[in-house]
Amino acid sequence: MITDLEFMQLAWQQARLGANQTWTNPQVGAVLVQAGQVIAQGYHHRFGQAHAEVDTLAQLANDQQAVGATMYVTLEPCSHYGKTPPCADRLVQAGLARVVIGQHDPNPLVAGKGIAILEKAGIAVTLLDDTGGINRAYNFFYRHQRPYVTLKYAASIDGKLNANAPKRTRLSGHAAFLASQARRAEQQAILVGEHTLVIDDPSLTVRTQALAHPPVRIALVRDADALPAELRLWQDASASVWLLSNAASTRAWPAHVQVFAAAEWTPQAVCALMAKHGLQSLQVEGGSRIQAEFLVAGLVEQLLVDVAPITLGGDALPVAKGPAAAAVAWQLAAVERLADDVLLTYRRDE
């Protein structure tokens, strides 16, 4: 006999099919079971489109097939009108006998209200209290009211970011580049400091896959109006750009560029601005001082460390150069070999 957990594992597999396409919505998958047999599966394909429960029911010839069935859904069905009607109401309408839910929805718009609708209609509800390892940033955002911050960098074996020279030192190989692009695609925003912006002139885009909502590109700068006019961020309009400037701007910017001015942009202020705009995840990609400031602020939840097979010497730029921070214990979550590079994933206790 197949257990609830085994059916939920199928639902988690469905949910992962929507990776990087649901934007600020969570990844959700669902499986419909009648008399012990899977009769339909579905998932949330893209931001603004049908949710997993509705996508699953749409696979049926008619609602009569769902009467008395059990639906396994990875996240509590929504209870409010947004871009789509409430999924909890749709499940009641379909005549389900039971709904097995992976986890509560931490979004206060739902937060138990979906379960209450189901139970009021006489539908049996089972909560597994298991995320299946998905929606890490979504869950963190609603529990802590700030984005989930990842610090990503490539470093030499001796812990250096760049040679002691005013130009970029290329450290990683092609396999590491592809992995870096895949990690970037998981984010809702990418951040660099002014030195990295001007010296490296990065595009900060995802170049290996098409995304309906690519990450917002953020740069911390002293004076936005003093930046070079030919930087790639201005030329590439494929994703929004936020310039967090210490001075107000009077320059005419392209439509995809927005300037936010404040006397000081601390890591806390950056996270507060992102939370205000509903952005749930941020990847910090340099430079050394910015990385140090985020670490000192205690706002980094995940480290992605690409160790390249090279040494740069004692006078090269260190990974984090700035104020001293208290020691933090990190848990090694994954080790991945990328040709001659090694990608290490560390996370803090959650």
PDB file of N, CA, C and O in Angstrom, residues 180-253:
ATOM      1  N   SER A 180      27.025  28.537 -11.827  1.00  0.00           N
ATOM      2  CA  SER A 180      26.750  29.858 -11.284  1.00  0.00           C
ATOM      3  C   SER A 180      25.500  30.463 -11.910  1.00  0.00           C
ATOM      4  O   SER A 180      24.678  31.082 -11.217  1.00  0.00           O
ATOM      5  N   GLN A 181      25.332  30.277 -13.199  1.00  0.00           N
ATOM      6  CA  GLN A 181      24.144  30.776 -13.873  1.00  0.00           C
ATOM      7  C   GLN A 181      22.888  30.081 -13.359  1.00  0.00           C
ATOM      8  O   GLN A 181      21.838  30.710 -13.179  1.00  0.00           O
ATOM      9  N   ALA A 182      22.983  28.782 -13.111  1.00  0.00           N
ATOM     10  CA  ALA A 182      21.840  28.042 -12.584  1.00  0.00           C
ATOM     11  C   ALA A 182      21.445  28.548 -11.204  1.00  0.00           C
ATOM     12  O   ALA A 182      20.252  28.695 -10.898  1.00  0.00           O
ATOM     13  N   ARG A 183      22.439  28.843 -10.358  1.00  0.00           N
ATOM     14  CA  ARG A 183      22.141  29.382  -9.025  1.00  0.00           C
ATOM     15  C   ARG A 183      21.562  30.787  -9.129  1.00  0.00           C
ATOM     16  O   ARG A 183      20.660  31.150  -8.382  1.00  0.00           O
ATOM     17  N   ARG A 184      22.069  31.576 -10.053  1.00  0.00           N
ATOM     18  CA  ARG A 184      21.561  32.941 -10.225  1.00  0.00           C
ATOM     19  C   ARG A 184      20.098  32.920 -10.648  1.00  0.00           C
ATOM     20  O   ARG A 184      19.307  33.770 -10.234  1.00  0.00           O
ATOM     21  N   ALA A 185      19.717  31.944 -11.469  1.00  0.00           N
ATOM     22  CA  ALA A 185      18.338  31.846 -11.948  1.00  0.00           C
ATOM     23  C   ALA A 185      17.355  31.597 -10.811  1.00  0.00           C
ATOM     24  O   ALA A 185      16.158  31.871 -10.947  1.00  0.00           O
ATOM     25  N   GLU A 186      17.823  31.100  -9.684  1.00  0.00           N
ATOM     26  CA  GLU A 186      16.963  30.807  -8.540  1.00  0.00           C
ATOM     27  C   GLU A 186      16.642  32.057  -7.721  1.00  0.00           C
ATOM     28  O   GLU A 186      15.791  32.020  -6.834  1.00  0.00           O
ATOM     29  N   GLN A 187      17.322  33.168  -8.016  1.00  0.00           N
ATOM     30  CA  GLN A 187      17.215  34.368  -7.195  1.00  0.00           C
ATOM     31  C   GLN A 187      16.232  35.381  -7.766  1.00  0.00           C
ATOM     32  O   GLN A 187      15.975  35.406  -8.968  1.00  0.00           O
ATOM     33  N   GLN A 188      15.724  36.232  -6.885  1.00  0.00           N
ATOM     34  CA  GLN A 188      14.858  37.330  -7.321  1.00  0.00           C
ATOM     35  C   GLN A 188      15.628  38.642  -7.431  1.00  0.00           C
ATOM     36  O   GLN A 188      15.123  39.605  -8.019  1.00  0.00           O
ATOM     37  N   ALA A 189      16.840  38.681  -6.895  1.00  0.00           N
ATOM     38  CA  ALA A 189      17.680  39.865  -7.035  1.00  0.00           C
ATOM     39  C   ALA A 189      19.147  39.469  -6.895  1.00  0.00           C
ATOM     40  O   ALA A 189      19.483  38.534  -6.163  1.00  0.00           O
ATOM     41  N   ILE A 190      20.003  40.213  -7.609  1.00  0.00           N
ATOM     42  CA  ILE A 190      21.455  40.041  -7.559  1.00  0.00           C
ATOM     43  C   ILE A 190      22.048  41.383  -7.158  1.00  0.00           C
ATOM     44  O   ILE A 190      21.631  42.429  -7.669  1.00  0.00           O
ATOM     45  N   LEU A 191      23.039  41.381  -6.258  1.00  0.00           N
ATOM     46  CA  LEU A 191      23.614  42.641  -5.795  1.00  0.00           C
ATOM     47  C   LEU A 191      25.129  42.649  -5.906  1.00  0.00           C
ATOM     48  O   LEU A 191      25.791  41.657  -5.569  1.00  0.00           O
ATOM     49  N   VAL A 192      25.672  43.793  -6.360  1.00  0.00           N
ATOM     50  CA  VAL A 192      27.122  44.026  -6.363  1.00  0.00           C
ATOM     51  C   VAL A 192      27.390  45.433  -5.849  1.00  0.00           C
ATOM     52  O   VAL A 192      26.494  46.284  -5.810  1.00  0.00           O
ATOM     53  N   GLY A 193      28.634  45.677  -5.480  1.00  0.00           N
ATOM     54  CA  GLY A 193      29.065  47.003  -5.079  1.00  0.00           C
ATOM     55  C   GLY A 193      29.592  47.798  -6.264  1.00  0.00           C
ATOM     56  O   GLY A 193      29.733  47.270  -7.375  1.00  0.00           O
ATOM     57  N   GLU A 194      29.903  49.046  -6.012  1.00  0.00           N
ATOM     58  CA  GLU A 194      30.327  49.941  -7.092  1.00  0.00           C
ATOM     59  C   GLU A 194      31.645  49.508  -7.725  1.00  0.00           C
ATOM     60  O   GLU A 194      31.808  49.576  -8.952  1.00  0.00           O
ATOM     61  N   HIS A 195      32.588  49.069  -6.923  1.00  0.00           N
ATOM     62  CA  HIS A 195      33.891  48.655  -7.471  1.00  0.00           C
ATOM     63  C   HIS A 195      33.712  47.492  -8.442  1.00  0.00           C
ATOM     64  O   HIS A 195      34.257  47.501  -9.550  1.00  0.00           O
ATOM     65  N   THR A 196      32.943  46.488  -8.032  1.00  0.00           N
ATOM     66  CA  THR A 196      32.670  45.348  -8.920  1.00  0.00           C
ATOM     67  C   THR A 196      31.932  45.804 -10.171  1.00  0.00           C
ATOM     68  O   THR A 196      32.227  45.344 -11.277  1.00  0.00           O
ATOM     69  N   LEU A 197      30.980  46.708 -10.012  1.00  0.00           N
ATOM     70  CA  LEU A 197      30.213  47.204 -11.152  1.00  0.00           C
ATOM     71  C   LEU A 197      31.107  47.875 -12.184  1.00  0.00           C
ATOM     72  O   LEU A 197      31.000  47.615 -13.385  1.00  0.00           O
ATOM     73  N   VAL A 198      32.018  48.724 -11.739  1.00  0.00           N
ATOM     74  CA  VAL A 198      32.839  49.509 -12.667  1.00  0.00           C
ATOM     75  C   VAL A 198      34.004  48.696 -13.227  1.00  0.00           C
ATOM     76  O   VAL A 198      34.288  48.745 -14.424  1.00  0.00           O
ATOM     77  N   ILE A 199      34.665  47.914 -12.375  1.00  0.00           N
ATOM     78  CA  ILE A 199      35.839  47.149 -12.827  1.00  0.00           C
ATOM     79  C   ILE A 199      35.437  45.950 -13.675  1.00  0.00           C
ATOM     80  O   ILE A 199      35.978  45.703 -14.749  1.00  0.00           O
ATOM     81  N   ASP A 200      34.443  45.177 -13.203  1.00  0.00           N
ATOM     82  CA  ASP A 200      34.038  43.967 -13.929  1.00  0.00           C
ATOM     83  C   ASP A 200      33.046  44.260 -15.045  1.00  0.00           C
ATOM     84  O   ASP A 200      32.935  43.479 -15.994  1.00  0.00           O
ATOM     85  N   ASP A 201      32.284  45.345 -14.921  1.00  0.00           N
ATOM     86  CA  ASP A 201      31.223  45.690 -15.882  1.00  0.00           C
ATOM     87  C   ASP A 201      30.331  44.483 -16.163  1.00  0.00           C
ATOM     88  O   ASP A 201      30.148  44.063 -17.310  1.00  0.00           O
ATOM     89  N   PRO A 202      29.735  43.890 -15.120  1.00  0.00           N
ATOM     90  CA  PRO A 202      28.914  42.698 -15.323  1.00  0.00           C
ATOM     91  C   PRO A 202      27.540  43.042 -15.882  1.00  0.00           C
ATOM     92  O   PRO A 202      27.011  44.139 -15.658  1.00  0.00           O
ATOM     93  N   SER A 203      26.950  42.087 -16.592  1.00  0.00           N
ATOM     94  CA  SER A 203      25.570  42.259 -17.033  1.00  0.00           C
ATOM     95  C   SER A 203      24.596  41.790 -15.962  1.00  0.00           C
ATOM     96  O   SER A 203      23.449  42.222 -15.912  1.00  0.00           O
ATOM     97  N   LEU A 204      25.047  40.860 -15.084  1.00  0.00           N
ATOM     98  CA  LEU A 204      24.237  40.315 -13.982  1.00  0.00           C
ATOM     99  C   LEU A 204      22.956  39.647 -14.471  1.00  0.00           C
ATOM    100  O   LEU A 204      21.947  39.622 -13.766  1.00  0.00           O
ATOM    101  N   THR A 205      22.977  39.103 -15.662  1.00  0.00           N
ATOM    102  CA  THR A 205      21.818  38.418 -16.224  1.00  0.00           C
ATOM    103  C   THR A 205      22.003  36.905 -16.141  1.00  0.00           C
ATOM    104  O   THR A 205      23.100  36.406 -15.886  1.00  0.00           O
ATOM    105  N   VAL A 206      20.923  36.191 -16.382  1.00  0.00           N
ATOM    106  CA  VAL A 206      20.969  34.726 -16.503  1.00  0.00           C
ATOM    107  C   VAL A 206      21.038  34.409 -17.985  1.00  0.00           C
ATOM    108  O   VAL A 206      20.103  34.665 -18.729  1.00  0.00           O
ATOM    109  N   ARG A 207      22.154  33.870 -18.417  1.00  0.00           N
ATOM    110  CA  ARG A 207      22.399  33.708 -19.851  1.00  0.00           C
ATOM    111  C   ARG A 207      22.184  32.284 -20.347  1.00  0.00           C
ATOM    112  O   ARG A 207      22.376  32.006 -21.528  1.00  0.00           O
ATOM    113  N   THR A 208      21.797  31.367 -19.455  1.00  0.00           N
ATOM    114  CA  THR A 208      21.662  29.969 -19.857  1.00  0.00           C
ATOM    115  C   THR A 208      20.226  29.483 -19.925  1.00  0.00           C
ATOM    116  O   THR A 208      19.988  28.341 -20.316  1.00  0.00           O
ATOM    117  N   GLN A 209      19.265  30.335 -19.539  1.00  0.00           N
ATOM    118  CA  GLN A 209      17.858  29.933 -19.638  1.00  0.00           C
ATOM    119  C   GLN A 209      16.981  31.174 -19.687  1.00  0.00           C
ATOM    120  O   GLN A 209      17.362  32.248 -19.202  1.00  0.00           O
ATOM    121  N   ALA A 210      15.816  31.017 -20.303  1.00  0.00           N
ATOM    122  CA  ALA A 210      14.869  32.127 -20.412  1.00  0.00           C
ATOM    123  C   ALA A 210      13.985  32.157 -19.177  1.00  0.00           C
ATOM    124  O   ALA A 210      13.418  31.135 -18.784  1.00  0.00           O
ATOM    125  N   LEU A 211      13.854  33.332 -18.576  1.00  0.00           N
ATOM    126  CA  LEU A 211      13.040  33.501 -17.380  1.00  0.00           C
ATOM    127  C   LEU A 211      11.986  34.565 -17.637  1.00  0.00           C
ATOM    128  O   LEU A 211      12.288  35.634 -18.173  1.00  0.00           O
ATOM    129  N   ALA A 212      10.753  34.265 -17.230  1.00  0.00           N
ATOM    130  CA  ALA A 212       9.692  35.261 -17.375  1.00  0.00           C
ATOM    131  C   ALA A 212       9.950  36.460 -16.475  1.00  0.00           C
ATOM    132  O   ALA A 212       9.616  37.594 -16.814  1.00  0.00           O
ATOM    133  N   HIS A 213      10.577  36.205 -15.325  1.00  0.00           N
ATOM    134  CA  HIS A 213      10.893  37.269 -14.377  1.00  0.00           C
ATOM    135  C   HIS A 213      12.354  37.112 -13.943  1.00  0.00           C
ATOM    136  O   HIS A 213      12.642  36.495 -12.915  1.00  0.00           O
ATOM    137  N   PRO A 214      13.293  37.666 -14.714  1.00  0.00           N
ATOM    138  CA  PRO A 214      14.699  37.553 -14.331  1.00  0.00           C
ATOM    139  C   PRO A 214      15.000  38.351 -13.069  1.00  0.00           C
ATOM    140  O   PRO A 214      14.240  39.264 -12.705  1.00  0.00           O
ATOM    141  N   PRO A 215      16.082  38.027 -12.370  1.00  0.00           N
ATOM    142  CA  PRO A 215      16.409  38.731 -11.128  1.00  0.00           C
ATOM    143  C   PRO A 215      16.604  40.232 -11.352  1.00  0.00           C
ATOM    144  O   PRO A 215      17.164  40.657 -12.362  1.00  0.00           O
ATOM    145  N   VAL A 216      16.136  41.004 -10.382  1.00  0.00           N
ATOM    146  CA  VAL A 216      16.422  42.441 -10.369  1.00  0.00           C
ATOM    147  C   VAL A 216      17.913  42.617 -10.114  1.00  0.00           C
ATOM    148  O   VAL A 216      18.483  41.964  -9.231  1.00  0.00           O
ATOM    149  N   ARG A 217      18.549  43.503 -10.861  1.00  0.00           N
ATOM    150  CA  ARG A 217      19.988  43.730 -10.730  1.00  0.00           C
ATOM    151  C   ARG A 217      20.209  44.984  -9.882  1.00  0.00           C
ATOM    152  O   ARG A 217      19.784  46.070 -10.258  1.00  0.00           O
ATOM    153  N   ILE A 218      20.880  44.803  -8.742  1.00  0.00           N
ATOM    154  CA  ILE A 218      21.048  45.880  -7.770  1.00  0.00           C
ATOM    155  C   ILE A 218      22.526  46.228  -7.630  1.00  0.00           C
ATOM    156  O   ILE A 218      23.375  45.345  -7.546  1.00  0.00           O
ATOM    157  N   ALA A 219      22.825  47.534  -7.593  1.00  0.00           N
ATOM    158  CA  ALA A 219      24.193  47.990  -7.369  1.00  0.00           C
ATOM    159  C   ALA A 219      24.207  49.056  -6.288  1.00  0.00           C
ATOM    160  O   ALA A 219      23.395  49.989  -6.314  1.00  0.00           O
ATOM    161  N   LEU A 220      25.102  48.906  -5.332  1.00  0.00           N
ATOM    162  CA  LEU A 220      25.325  49.900  -4.289  1.00  0.00           C
ATOM    163  C   LEU A 220      26.387  50.880  -4.776  1.00  0.00           C
ATOM    164  O   LEU A 220      27.525  50.474  -5.056  1.00  0.00           O
ATOM    165  N   VAL A 221      26.032  52.160  -4.881  1.00  0.00           N
ATOM    166  CA  VAL A 221      26.952  53.152  -5.458  1.00  0.00           C
ATOM    167  C   VAL A 221      26.940  54.428  -4.612  1.00  0.00           C
ATOM    168  O   VAL A 221      25.976  54.713  -3.895  1.00  0.00           O
ATOM    169  N   ARG A 222      28.011  55.215  -4.736  1.00  0.00           N
ATOM    170  CA  ARG A 222      28.066  56.480  -4.009  1.00  0.00           C
ATOM    171  C   ARG A 222      27.240  57.558  -4.706  1.00  0.00           C
ATOM    172  O   ARG A 222      26.486  58.283  -4.069  1.00  0.00           O
ATOM    173  N   ASP A 223      27.405  57.669  -6.019  1.00  0.00           N
ATOM    174  CA  ASP A 223      26.687  58.690  -6.779  1.00  0.00           C
ATOM    175  C   ASP A 223      26.305  58.088  -8.127  1.00  0.00           C
ATOM    176  O   ASP A 223      27.153  57.923  -9.003  1.00  0.00           O
ATOM    177  N   ALA A 224      25.049  57.763  -8.294  1.00  0.00           N
ATOM    178  CA  ALA A 224      24.606  57.121  -9.538  1.00  0.00           C
ATOM    179  C   ALA A 224      24.934  57.963 -10.757  1.00  0.00           C
ATOM    180  O   ALA A 224      25.309  57.433 -11.812  1.00  0.00           O
ATOM    181  N   ASP A 225      24.819  59.276 -10.639  1.00  0.00           N
ATOM    182  CA  ASP A 225      25.032  60.148 -11.798  1.00  0.00           C
ATOM    183  C   ASP A 225      26.482  60.173 -12.252  1.00  0.00           C
ATOM    184  O   ASP A 225      26.779  60.574 -13.383  1.00  0.00           O
ATOM    185  N   ALA A 226      27.406  59.740 -11.390  1.00  0.00           N
ATOM    186  CA  ALA A 226      28.822  59.755 -11.743  1.00  0.00           C
ATOM    187  C   ALA A 226      29.284  58.455 -12.401  1.00  0.00           C
ATOM    188  O   ALA A 226      30.443  58.349 -12.814  1.00  0.00           O
ATOM    189  N   LEU A 227      28.407  57.500 -12.542  1.00  0.00           N
ATOM    190  CA  LEU A 227      28.792  56.218 -13.128  1.00  0.00           C
ATOM    191  C   LEU A 227      29.004  56.351 -14.631  1.00  0.00           C
ATOM    192  O   LEU A 227      28.342  57.170 -15.289  1.00  0.00           O
ATOM    193  N   PRO A 228      29.907  55.536 -15.202  1.00  0.00           N
ATOM    194  CA  PRO A 228      30.141  55.596 -16.654  1.00  0.00           C
ATOM    195  C   PRO A 228      28.878  55.309 -17.454  1.00  0.00           C
ATOM    196  O   PRO A 228      28.064  54.451 -17.077  1.00  0.00           O
ATOM    197  N   ALA A 229      28.715  56.007 -18.555  1.00  0.00           N
ATOM    198  CA  ALA A 229      27.499  55.893 -19.370  1.00  0.00           C
ATOM    199  C   ALA A 229      27.446  54.606 -20.172  1.00  0.00           C
ATOM    200  O   ALA A 229      26.374  54.196 -20.624  1.00  0.00           O
ATOM    201  N   GLU A 230      28.602  53.940 -20.352  1.00  0.00           N
ATOM    202  CA  GLU A 230      28.646  52.788 -21.249  1.00  0.00           C
ATOM    203  C   GLU A 230      28.536  51.442 -20.532  1.00  0.00           C
ATOM    204  O   GLU A 230      28.683  50.385 -21.169  1.00  0.00           O
ATOM    205  N   LEU A 231      28.258  51.427 -19.246  1.00  0.00           N
ATOM    206  CA  LEU A 231      28.174  50.152 -18.533  1.00  0.00           C
ATOM    207  C   LEU A 231      27.063  49.268 -19.100  1.00  0.00           C
ATOM    208  O   LEU A 231      26.024  49.753 -19.541  1.00  0.00           O
ATOM    209  N   ARG A 232      27.295  47.952 -19.026  1.00  0.00           N
ATOM    210  CA  ARG A 232      26.351  47.013 -19.649  1.00  0.00           C
ATOM    211  C   ARG A 232      24.979  47.004 -18.979  1.00  0.00           C
ATOM    212  O   ARG A 232      23.985  46.660 -19.620  1.00  0.00           O
ATOM    213  N   LEU A 233      24.919  47.370 -17.710  1.00  0.00           N
ATOM    214  CA  LEU A 233      23.615  47.402 -17.048  1.00  0.00           C
ATOM    215  C   LEU A 233      22.657  48.369 -17.734  1.00  0.00           C
ATOM    216  O   LEU A 233      21.459  48.142 -17.799  1.00  0.00           O
ATOM    217  N   TRP A 234      23.178  49.469 -18.262  1.00  0.00           N
ATOM    218  CA  TRP A 234      22.300  50.435 -18.922  1.00  0.00           C
ATOM    219  C   TRP A 234      21.941  49.959 -20.326  1.00  0.00           C
ATOM    220  O   TRP A 234      20.861  50.247 -20.825  1.00  0.00           O
ATOM    221  N   GLN A 235      22.866  49.245 -20.954  1.00  0.00           N
ATOM    222  CA  GLN A 235      22.655  48.822 -22.333  1.00  0.00           C
ATOM    223  C   GLN A 235      21.707  47.630 -22.436  1.00  0.00           C
ATOM    224  O   GLN A 235      21.017  47.466 -23.443  1.00  0.00           O
ATOM    225  N   ASP A 236      21.692  46.789 -21.409  1.00  0.00           N
ATOM    226  CA  ASP A 236      20.889  45.564 -21.420  1.00  0.00           C
ATOM    227  C   ASP A 236      19.600  45.808 -20.640  1.00  0.00           C
ATOM    228  O   ASP A 236      19.609  45.922 -19.418  1.00  0.00           O
ATOM    229  N   ALA A 237      18.492  45.882 -21.338  1.00  0.00           N
ATOM    230  CA  ALA A 237      17.204  46.175 -20.706  1.00  0.00           C
ATOM    231  C   ALA A 237      16.382  44.921 -20.421  1.00  0.00           C
ATOM    232  O   ALA A 237      15.176  44.992 -20.189  1.00  0.00           O
ATOM    233  N   SER A 238      17.025  43.754 -20.414  1.00  0.00           N
ATOM    234  CA  SER A 238      16.301  42.494 -20.244  1.00  0.00           C
ATOM    235  C   SER A 238      15.816  42.273 -18.820  1.00  0.00           C
ATOM    236  O   SER A 238      14.984  41.398 -18.565  1.00  0.00           O
ATOM    237  N   ALA A 239      16.317  43.048 -17.866  1.00  0.00           N
ATOM    238  CA  ALA A 239      15.895  42.923 -16.473  1.00  0.00           C
ATOM    239  C   ALA A 239      16.003  44.288 -15.799  1.00  0.00           C
ATOM    240  O   ALA A 239      16.803  45.133 -16.209  1.00  0.00           O
ATOM    241  N   SER A 240      15.211  44.474 -14.761  1.00  0.00           N
ATOM    242  CA  SER A 240      15.212  45.744 -14.038  1.00  0.00           C
ATOM    243  C   SER A 240      16.544  45.971 -13.328  1.00  0.00           C
ATOM    244  O   SER A 240      17.222  45.025 -12.915  1.00  0.00           O
ATOM    245  N   VAL A 241      16.906  47.241 -13.170  1.00  0.00           N
ATOM    246  CA  VAL A 241      18.109  47.643 -12.449  1.00  0.00           C
ATOM    247  C   VAL A 241      17.716  48.608 -11.343  1.00  0.00           C
ATOM    248  O   VAL A 241      16.959  49.561 -11.572  1.00  0.00           O
ATOM    249  N   TRP A 242      18.211  48.343 -10.134  1.00  0.00           N
ATOM    250  CA  TRP A 242      18.069  49.267  -9.017  1.00  0.00           C
ATOM    251  C   TRP A 242      19.448  49.810  -8.669  1.00  0.00           C
ATOM    252  O   TRP A 242      20.375  49.034  -8.400  1.00  0.00           O
ATOM    253  N   LEU A 243      19.597  51.118  -8.670  1.00  0.00           N
ATOM    254  CA  LEU A 243      20.818  51.754  -8.197  1.00  0.00           C
ATOM    255  C   LEU A 243      20.538  52.332  -6.820  1.00  0.00           C
ATOM    256  O   LEU A 243      19.692  53.227  -6.679  1.00  0.00           O
ATOM    257  N   LEU A 244      21.221  51.812  -5.815  1.00  0.00           N
ATOM    258  CA  LEU A 244      21.058  52.309  -4.452  1.00  0.00           C
ATOM    259  C   LEU A 244      22.184  53.301  -4.211  1.00  0.00           C
ATOM    260  O   LEU A 244      23.323  52.934  -3.936  1.00  0.00           O
ATOM    261  N   SER A 245      21.850  54.581  -4.355  1.00  0.00           N
ATOM    262  CA  SER A 245      22.833  55.656  -4.392  1.00  0.00           C
ATOM    263  C   SER A 245      22.822  56.452  -3.100  1.00  0.00           C
ATOM    264  O   SER A 245      21.781  56.625  -2.460  1.00  0.00           O
ATOM    265  N   ASN A 246      24.012  56.966  -2.733  1.00  0.00           N
ATOM    266  CA  ASN A 246      24.106  57.856  -1.573  1.00  0.00           C
ATOM    267  C   ASN A 246      23.781  59.299  -1.926  1.00  0.00           C
ATOM    268  O   ASN A 246      23.793  60.172  -1.060  1.00  0.00           O
ATOM    269  N   ALA A 247      23.509  59.551  -3.196  1.00  0.00           N
ATOM    270  CA  ALA A 247      23.166  60.900  -3.645  1.00  0.00           C
ATOM    271  C   ALA A 247      21.956  60.825  -4.570  1.00  0.00           C
ATOM    272  O   ALA A 247      21.794  59.859  -5.314  1.00  0.00           O
ATOM    273  N   ALA A 248      21.136  61.848  -4.531  1.00  0.00           N
ATOM    274  CA  ALA A 248      19.981  61.905  -5.420  1.00  0.00           C
ATOM    275  C   ALA A 248      20.425  62.021  -6.868  1.00  0.00           C
ATOM    276  O   ALA A 248      21.512  62.533  -7.165  1.00  0.00           O
ATOM    277  N   SER A 249      19.585  61.551  -7.770  1.00  0.00           N
ATOM    278  CA  SER A 249      19.944  61.528  -9.187  1.00  0.00           C
ATOM    279  C   SER A 249      19.100  62.521  -9.990  1.00  0.00           C
ATOM    280  O   SER A 249      17.898  62.648  -9.769  1.00  0.00           O
ATOM    281  N   THR A 250      19.783  63.211 -10.917  1.00  0.00           N
ATOM    282  CA  THR A 250      19.079  64.085 -11.863  1.00  0.00           C
ATOM    283  C   THR A 250      19.295  63.620 -13.299  1.00  0.00           C
ATOM    284  O   THR A 250      18.842  64.262 -14.238  1.00  0.00           O
ATOM    285  N   ARG A 251      19.974  62.515 -13.454  1.00  0.00           N
ATOM    286  CA  ARG A 251      20.312  61.984 -14.775  1.00  0.00           C
ATOM    287  C   ARG A 251      19.101  61.307 -15.411  1.00  0.00           C
ATOM    288  O   ARG A 251      18.256  60.723 -14.709  1.00  0.00           O
ATOM    289  N   ALA A 252      18.991  61.372 -16.712  1.00  0.00           N
ATOM    290  CA  ALA A 252      17.918  60.685 -17.434  1.00  0.00           C
ATOM    291  C   ALA A 252      18.317  59.232 -17.640  1.00  0.00           C
ATOM    292  O   ALA A 252      19.251  58.944 -18.397  1.00  0.00           O
ATOM    293  N   TRP A 253      17.618  58.315 -16.994  1.00  0.00           N
ATOM    294  CA  TRP A 253      17.956  56.904 -17.045  1.00  0.00           C
ATOM    295  C   TRP A 253      17.018  56.151 -17.982  1.00  0.00           C
ATOM    296  O   TRP A 253      15.870  56.557 -18.175  1.00  0.00           O
TER     297      TRP A 253
END
